[in-house]
């Protein structure tokens, strides 16, 4: 049986879509994915690179972010905007919250023996935070720009759904494999198998796109100012599974062309298309054509070429598209205009 969220008219009116990733959710789901072997096409290359770079101290982070079960609340219940801010918030967690959070987790699953000493041992908490920072440095930070771009593109897709069919249309399509809208109830198939009825009480819901939450939803009823439900970004719901973060720009590789030379490398119109997508992440092909001042067919052709070159990614939702520049595309645009 699923988790059932009961909506009122007030809940529907207050339900929102996040337009940026949540570091606490991305770190937690990334840590879980590193301990799994699922989704080898999408996550295999990222998983191999990350695990190869981690040192044994990362096990502390994994112990409190297991592949199954709860992630201890003080690691996930923050509103940090960046991974670095998330770690700093965890470092400054009050002892009372540490104690309450760990006691709550222990009621549902066993904790490592050292975890119970965290509220009374600042050095141990520092070691845990160093472990979390190490995982974030290798699993999240090299890809954070692309994670942000995918969240922005997803927000564009959901905004069009909202305009076309209201909040109910969004709820019906955020995660078809795990989430079903049966007005006025949202049914969620949790990985834990949780079977419960929850009334949102007029708070509404924050719908949070996630890149590393490939499938299983994350629900946080204690989040402020309203409960949170994560779902896979639109790109992960497309038919064909494609690798995430397959090609990262390398500082050791050959220099990319200077900004002034991008037009001569790509062609001036194609360079304008790439620059427009970078400035307007999530734009549709029709919007792209209008912004650049070219025909829609031409915009589509240029976008296809840029996508094949790995400079943009395109997310599709039925008949609409959302284009986003990749880190490689952004690096190309941001290259210095002259070199010694």
Tab-separated table of C-alpha atoms in Angstrom:
chain	number	residue	atom	x	y	z
A	1	UNK	CA	0.000	0.000	0.000
A	2	UNK	CA	1.242	3.529	-0.707
A	3	UNK	CA	1.695	6.612	1.413
A	4	UNK	CA	-1.416	8.749	0.880
A	5	UNK	CA	-1.300	12.547	1.097
A	6	UNK	CA	-4.726	14.151	1.394
A	7	UNK	CA	-5.061	17.568	-0.243
A	8	UNK	CA	-7.536	20.330	0.479
A	9	UNK	CA	-8.206	23.315	-1.768
A	10	UNK	CA	-5.753	25.295	0.404
A	11	UNK	CA	-3.083	22.614	-0.078
A	12	UNK	CA	-3.431	22.762	-3.858
A	13	UNK	CA	-3.233	26.551	-3.792
A	14	UNK	CA	-0.047	26.494	-1.686
A	15	UNK	CA	1.773	23.707	-3.515
A	16	UNK	CA	4.957	25.035	-5.138
A	17	UNK	CA	7.686	23.800	-7.488
A	18	UNK	CA	11.322	24.374	-6.473
A	19	UNK	CA	13.482	25.888	-9.217
A	20	UNK	CA	16.821	24.832	-7.739
A	21	UNK	CA	18.259	21.626	-6.280
A	22	UNK	CA	18.225	20.911	-2.546
A	23	UNK	CA	21.780	20.049	-1.413
A	24	UNK	CA	20.538	17.996	1.541
A	25	UNK	CA	18.455	15.766	-0.746
A	26	UNK	CA	21.156	15.525	-3.416
A	27	UNK	CA	23.870	14.587	-0.903
A	28	UNK	CA	21.670	12.011	0.805
A	29	UNK	CA	20.500	10.375	-2.411
A	30	UNK	CA	24.010	10.521	-3.926
A	31	UNK	CA	25.428	8.764	-0.839
A	32	UNK	CA	22.777	6.093	-1.199
A	33	UNK	CA	23.447	5.645	-4.909
A	34	UNK	CA	27.156	5.143	-4.170
A	35	UNK	CA	26.201	2.178	-1.974
A	36	UNK	CA	23.955	0.653	-4.648
A	37	UNK	CA	24.523	-0.967	-8.031
A	38	UNK	CA	21.240	0.123	-9.592
A	39	UNK	CA	20.900	2.252	-12.734
A	40	UNK	CA	24.301	1.225	-14.149
A	41	UNK	CA	23.799	3.127	-17.423
A	42	UNK	CA	22.846	6.438	-15.860
A	43	UNK	CA	25.045	6.321	-12.771
A	44	UNK	CA	27.732	3.714	-13.474
A	45	UNK	CA	30.465	6.063	-14.753
A	46	UNK	CA	29.785	8.651	-12.023
A	47	UNK	CA	29.718	5.945	-9.355
A	48	UNK	CA	33.030	4.454	-10.499
A	49	UNK	CA	34.799	7.829	-10.640
A	50	UNK	CA	33.492	8.897	-7.242
A	51	UNK	CA	34.181	5.667	-5.373
A	52	UNK	CA	37.692	5.556	-6.817
A	53	UNK	CA	38.406	8.986	-5.311
A	54	UNK	CA	36.922	8.428	-1.833
A	55	UNK	CA	39.084	7.530	1.162
A	56	UNK	CA	37.931	5.194	3.989
A	57	UNK	CA	36.733	8.080	6.178
A	58	UNK	CA	33.697	8.366	3.890
A	59	UNK	CA	32.286	5.332	5.685
A	60	UNK	CA	31.182	7.575	8.547
A	61	UNK	CA	28.896	9.496	6.195
A	62	UNK	CA	27.566	6.298	4.634
A	63	UNK	CA	26.765	4.858	8.076
A	64	UNK	CA	24.213	7.631	8.684
A	65	UNK	CA	23.021	7.668	5.059
A	66	UNK	CA	22.317	3.962	4.452
A	67	UNK	CA	20.951	2.724	1.114
A	68	UNK	CA	17.765	1.641	2.863
A	69	UNK	CA	15.906	3.181	5.776
A	70	UNK	CA	16.006	6.682	7.229
A	71	UNK	CA	18.627	9.373	6.854
A	72	UNK	CA	19.090	10.930	10.276
A	73	UNK	CA	17.087	14.167	10.404
A	74	UNK	CA	19.889	16.567	11.313
A	75	UNK	CA	21.633	15.618	8.040
A	76	UNK	CA	18.619	16.266	5.861
A	77	UNK	CA	16.411	18.897	7.468
A	78	UNK	CA	18.192	22.059	6.306
A	79	UNK	CA	17.438	24.828	3.822
A	80	UNK	CA	21.018	25.257	2.599
A	81	UNK	CA	21.413	26.633	-0.913
A	82	UNK	CA	24.794	25.031	-1.660
A	83	UNK	CA	26.651	21.862	-0.575
A	84	UNK	CA	29.189	23.992	1.331
A	85	UNK	CA	26.419	25.800	3.211
A	86	UNK	CA	24.820	22.444	4.010
A	87	UNK	CA	28.009	21.128	5.639
A	88	UNK	CA	28.421	24.321	7.663
A	89	UNK	CA	24.846	24.063	8.949
A	90	UNK	CA	25.450	20.459	9.991
A	91	UNK	CA	28.669	21.481	11.780
A	92	UNK	CA	26.708	23.983	13.877
A	93	UNK	CA	23.813	21.655	14.770
A	94	UNK	CA	22.778	22.232	18.424
A	95	UNK	CA	23.408	19.334	20.790
A	96	UNK	CA	19.698	19.100	21.618
A	97	UNK	CA	18.805	18.609	17.969
A	98	UNK	CA	21.541	16.030	17.507
A	99	UNK	CA	20.196	14.071	20.453
A	100	UNK	CA	16.547	14.258	19.358
A	101	UNK	CA	17.379	13.358	15.765
A	102	UNK	CA	19.504	10.348	16.687
A	103	UNK	CA	16.925	9.101	19.190
A	104	UNK	CA	14.233	9.347	16.506
A	105	UNK	CA	16.303	7.380	14.024
A	106	UNK	CA	17.209	4.721	16.603
A	107	UNK	CA	13.509	3.969	17.099
A	108	UNK	CA	13.301	2.760	13.510
A	109	UNK	CA	16.727	1.284	12.716
A	110	UNK	CA	20.039	0.507	14.412
A	111	UNK	CA	22.761	3.163	14.509
A	112	UNK	CA	26.525	2.629	14.720
A	113	UNK	CA	27.683	2.729	18.340
A	114	UNK	CA	29.744	5.887	17.810
A	115	UNK	CA	26.706	7.840	16.571
A	116	UNK	CA	25.185	7.949	20.057
A	117	UNK	CA	28.225	9.931	21.270
A	118	UNK	CA	27.838	12.731	18.703
A	119	UNK	CA	25.890	15.161	20.981
A	120	UNK	CA	28.615	14.981	23.648
A	121	UNK	CA	31.739	14.723	21.489
A	122	UNK	CA	32.523	17.808	19.323
A	123	UNK	CA	35.609	16.104	17.858
A	124	UNK	CA	33.506	13.162	16.673
A	125	UNK	CA	30.972	15.543	15.089
A	126	UNK	CA	33.845	17.330	13.344
A	127	UNK	CA	35.092	14.018	11.955
A	128	UNK	CA	31.604	13.185	10.676
A	129	UNK	CA	31.311	16.578	8.979
A	130	UNK	CA	34.755	16.131	7.416
A	131	UNK	CA	33.517	12.792	6.060
A	132	UNK	CA	30.358	14.398	4.662
A	133	UNK	CA	32.422	17.182	3.106
A	134	UNK	CA	34.735	14.630	1.503
A	135	UNK	CA	31.775	12.806	-0.068
A	136	UNK	CA	30.215	16.081	-1.233
A	137	UNK	CA	33.528	17.261	-2.727
A	138	UNK	CA	33.741	14.193	-4.961
A	139	UNK	CA	30.107	13.207	-5.530
A	140	UNK	CA	28.406	16.616	-5.852
A	141	UNK	CA	30.710	19.581	-6.386
A	142	UNK	CA	32.246	18.527	-9.737
A	143	UNK	CA	28.705	18.261	-11.124
A	144	UNK	CA	26.861	20.971	-9.196
A	145	UNK	CA	26.603	23.358	-12.136
A	146	UNK	CA	24.924	20.684	-14.244
A	147	UNK	CA	22.675	19.643	-11.338
A	148	UNK	CA	21.521	23.265	-11.080
A	149	UNK	CA	20.934	23.428	-14.832
A	150	UNK	CA	18.825	20.261	-14.799
A	151	UNK	CA	16.726	21.593	-11.910
A	152	UNK	CA	16.176	24.871	-13.793
A	153	UNK	CA	15.162	22.989	-16.935
A	154	UNK	CA	12.767	20.848	-14.940
A	155	UNK	CA	11.198	23.972	-13.445
A	156	UNK	CA	10.575	25.228	-16.985
A	157	UNK	CA	8.873	21.949	-17.912
A	158	UNK	CA	6.694	21.984	-14.768
A	159	UNK	CA	5.782	25.635	-15.321
A	160	UNK	CA	4.373	24.744	-18.726
A	161	UNK	CA	2.452	21.859	-17.192
A	162	UNK	CA	1.112	24.249	-14.572
A	163	UNK	CA	-0.018	26.741	-17.213
A	164	UNK	CA	-1.650	24.000	-19.265
A	165	UNK	CA	-3.429	22.034	-16.557
A	166	UNK	CA	-2.867	23.516	-13.106
A	167	UNK	CA	-1.277	21.926	-10.064
A	168	UNK	CA	-3.163	18.682	-10.611
A	169	UNK	CA	-1.498	18.227	-14.013
A	170	UNK	CA	1.907	18.612	-12.357
A	171	UNK	CA	1.077	16.156	-9.579
A	172	UNK	CA	-0.096	13.611	-12.141
A	173	UNK	CA	3.204	13.717	-14.047
A	174	UNK	CA	6.049	14.342	-11.596
A	175	UNK	CA	6.919	10.651	-11.144
A	176	UNK	CA	4.558	8.289	-12.994
A	177	UNK	CA	6.323	5.159	-11.733
A	178	UNK	CA	5.981	6.020	-8.077
A	179	UNK	CA	3.410	8.800	-7.684
A	180	UNK	CA	-0.250	8.752	-8.684
A	181	UNK	CA	-2.773	11.564	-8.358
A	182	UNK	CA	-6.264	10.378	-7.432
A	183	UNK	CA	-7.969	13.629	-6.519
A	184	UNK	CA	-7.873	14.705	-3.764
A	185	UNK	CA	-5.207	12.145	-2.744
A	186	UNK	CA	-1.592	11.810	-3.864
A	187	UNK	CA	-0.478	8.176	-3.614
A	188	UNK	CA	3.272	7.636	-3.246
A	189	UNK	CA	4.988	4.245	-3.469
A	190	UNK	CA	7.815	4.694	-0.967
A	191	UNK	CA	10.927	2.517	-1.159
A	192	UNK	CA	10.339	1.631	2.508
A	193	UNK	CA	6.826	0.392	1.736
A	194	UNK	CA	5.359	2.942	4.177
A	195	UNK	CA	1.559	2.660	4.338
A	196	UNK	CA	-0.027	5.703	5.968
A	197	UNK	CA	-2.524	8.531	5.535
A	198	UNK	CA	-1.262	12.088	5.953
A	199	UNK	CA	-3.281	15.309	5.983
A	200	UNK	CA	-1.274	18.301	4.830
A	201	UNK	CA	-3.431	20.628	6.894
A	202	UNK	CA	-3.426	23.510	4.421
A	203	UNK	CA	0.392	23.768	4.247
A	204	UNK	CA	0.595	22.533	0.698
A	205	UNK	CA	3.659	20.750	-0.630
A	206	UNK	CA	7.027	21.774	-2.040
A	207	UNK	CA	7.770	19.653	-5.102
A	208	UNK	CA	11.550	19.281	-5.186
A	209	UNK	CA	13.312	18.082	-8.359
A	210	UNK	CA	16.236	15.749	-7.747
A	211	UNK	CA	19.053	14.542	-9.997
A	212	UNK	CA	20.395	11.726	-7.823
A	213	UNK	CA	16.916	10.692	-6.654
A	214	UNK	CA	16.547	8.689	-9.837
A	215	UNK	CA	13.408	6.874	-8.762
A	216	UNK	CA	12.478	6.542	-5.075
A	217	UNK	CA	10.753	9.642	-3.628
A	218	UNK	CA	12.059	11.431	-0.543
A	219	UNK	CA	9.408	12.897	1.763
A	220	UNK	CA	10.127	15.309	4.623
A	221	UNK	CA	7.018	16.216	6.597
A	222	UNK	CA	8.996	18.314	9.081
A	223	UNK	CA	10.539	20.649	6.520
A	224	UNK	CA	9.982	24.387	6.957
A	225	UNK	CA	7.896	26.175	5.767
A	226	UNK	CA	6.067	23.173	4.269
A	227	UNK	CA	6.491	19.429	3.648
A	228	UNK	CA	8.747	18.385	0.768
A	229	UNK	CA	8.360	15.657	-1.847
A	230	UNK	CA	11.271	14.936	-4.179
A	231	UNK	CA	10.917	13.573	-7.697
A	232	UNK	CA	13.325	12.810	-10.575
A	233	UNK	CA	14.088	15.759	-12.857
A	234	UNK	CA	12.402	15.594	-16.249
A	235	UNK	CA	15.538	14.345	-17.988
A	236	UNK	CA	15.486	11.159	-15.886
A	237	UNK	CA	11.912	10.412	-16.926
A	238	UNK	CA	12.658	10.355	-20.637
A	239	UNK	CA	12.407	7.045	-22.455
A	240	UNK	CA	16.067	6.273	-23.093
A	241	UNK	CA	18.469	5.912	-20.196
A	242	UNK	CA	21.562	8.017	-20.800
A	243	UNK	CA	24.650	8.482	-18.598
A	244	UNK	CA	24.635	11.393	-16.182
A	245	UNK	CA	27.798	13.481	-16.048
A	246	UNK	CA	29.405	11.319	-18.719
A	247	UNK	CA	31.823	14.013	-19.851
A	248	UNK	CA	33.323	16.469	-17.396
A	249	UNK	CA	35.457	19.376	-18.544
A	250	UNK	CA	39.040	18.789	-17.480
A	251	UNK	CA	41.501	21.474	-16.529
A	252	UNK	CA	44.293	19.274	-17.876
A	253	UNK	CA	42.857	19.015	-21.371
A	254	UNK	CA	43.405	21.306	-24.322
A	255	UNK	CA	42.188	24.866	-23.909
A	256	UNK	CA	38.721	25.620	-25.268
A	257	UNK	CA	38.367	28.343	-27.863
A	258	UNK	CA	38.230	31.919	-26.611
A	259	UNK	CA	34.868	33.654	-26.421
A	260	UNK	CA	35.701	35.880	-29.381
A	261	UNK	CA	36.543	32.790	-31.399
A	262	UNK	CA	33.388	30.814	-30.553
A	263	UNK	CA	31.589	32.279	-33.549
A	264	UNK	CA	34.342	31.218	-35.922
A	265	UNK	CA	34.392	27.713	-34.448
A	266	UNK	CA	30.635	27.114	-34.270
A	267	UNK	CA	29.335	29.709	-36.685
A	268	UNK	CA	27.912	32.988	-35.445
A	269	UNK	CA	24.279	31.858	-35.402
A	270	UNK	CA	25.070	28.632	-33.609
A	271	UNK	CA	27.205	30.507	-31.089
A	272	UNK	CA	24.283	32.874	-30.515
A	273	UNK	CA	22.009	29.869	-29.955
A	274	UNK	CA	24.424	28.413	-27.377
A	275	UNK	CA	24.773	31.760	-25.608
A	276	UNK	CA	21.003	32.235	-25.519
A	277	UNK	CA	20.456	28.779	-24.013
A	278	UNK	CA	23.096	29.509	-21.360
A	279	UNK	CA	21.364	32.786	-20.437
A	280	UNK	CA	17.860	31.269	-20.544
A	281	UNK	CA	18.146	27.704	-19.149
A	282	UNK	CA	15.026	25.685	-19.814
A	283	UNK	CA	13.923	27.685	-22.851
A	284	UNK	CA	11.818	25.830	-25.413
A	285	UNK	CA	12.716	25.615	-29.093
A	286	UNK	CA	10.035	28.165	-29.913
A	287	UNK	CA	11.327	30.552	-27.241
A	288	UNK	CA	14.885	29.989	-28.447
A	289	UNK	CA	13.920	30.901	-32.010
A	290	UNK	CA	12.222	34.101	-30.839
A	291	UNK	CA	15.144	35.124	-28.614
A	292	UNK	CA	17.754	34.580	-31.340
A	293	UNK	CA	15.535	35.895	-34.127
A	294	UNK	CA	15.580	32.816	-36.364
A	295	UNK	CA	12.999	30.343	-37.638
A	296	UNK	CA	11.885	27.577	-35.303
A	297	UNK	CA	13.157	24.917	-37.729
A	298	UNK	CA	16.562	26.586	-37.773
A	299	UNK	CA	16.638	26.801	-33.968
A	300	UNK	CA	15.815	23.100	-33.784
A	301	UNK	CA	18.600	22.235	-36.228
A	302	UNK	CA	21.208	24.272	-34.348
A	303	UNK	CA	20.083	22.798	-31.018
A	304	UNK	CA	20.476	19.281	-32.430
A	305	UNK	CA	24.044	20.045	-33.534
A	306	UNK	CA	24.939	21.542	-30.146
A	307	UNK	CA	23.372	18.584	-28.348
A	308	UNK	CA	25.317	16.076	-30.469
A	309	UNK	CA	28.501	17.993	-29.598
A	310	UNK	CA	27.754	17.720	-25.870
A	311	UNK	CA	27.307	21.478	-25.444
A	312	UNK	CA	23.633	21.358	-24.441
A	313	UNK	CA	21.120	18.816	-23.193
A	314	UNK	CA	17.456	18.813	-24.139
A	315	UNK	CA	14.653	17.596	-21.887
A	316	UNK	CA	11.369	16.598	-23.512
A	317	UNK	CA	7.923	16.474	-22.000
A	318	UNK	CA	5.306	15.376	-24.515
A	319	UNK	CA	5.389	18.097	-27.186
A	320	UNK	CA	7.539	20.612	-25.327
A	321	UNK	CA	11.316	20.848	-24.959
A	322	UNK	CA	13.663	22.519	-22.493
A	323	UNK	CA	17.257	23.255	-23.520
A	324	UNK	CA	20.091	23.651	-20.991
A	325	UNK	CA	23.789	24.321	-21.567
A	326	UNK	CA	26.163	21.651	-20.224
A	327	UNK	CA	29.274	22.499	-18.181
A	328	UNK	CA	31.299	22.006	-21.373
A	329	UNK	CA	29.087	24.487	-23.234
A	330	UNK	CA	29.333	27.019	-20.426
A	331	UNK	CA	33.107	26.560	-20.228
A	332	UNK	CA	33.310	27.272	-23.944
A	333	UNK	CA	31.402	30.518	-23.515
A	334	UNK	CA	33.345	31.542	-20.416
A	335	UNK	CA	36.797	30.942	-21.849
A	336	UNK	CA	39.066	34.030	-21.750
A	337	UNK	CA	39.029	36.085	-24.917
A	338	UNK	CA	42.817	36.153	-25.089
A	339	UNK	CA	45.724	34.066	-23.849
A	340	UNK	CA	49.383	34.893	-23.410
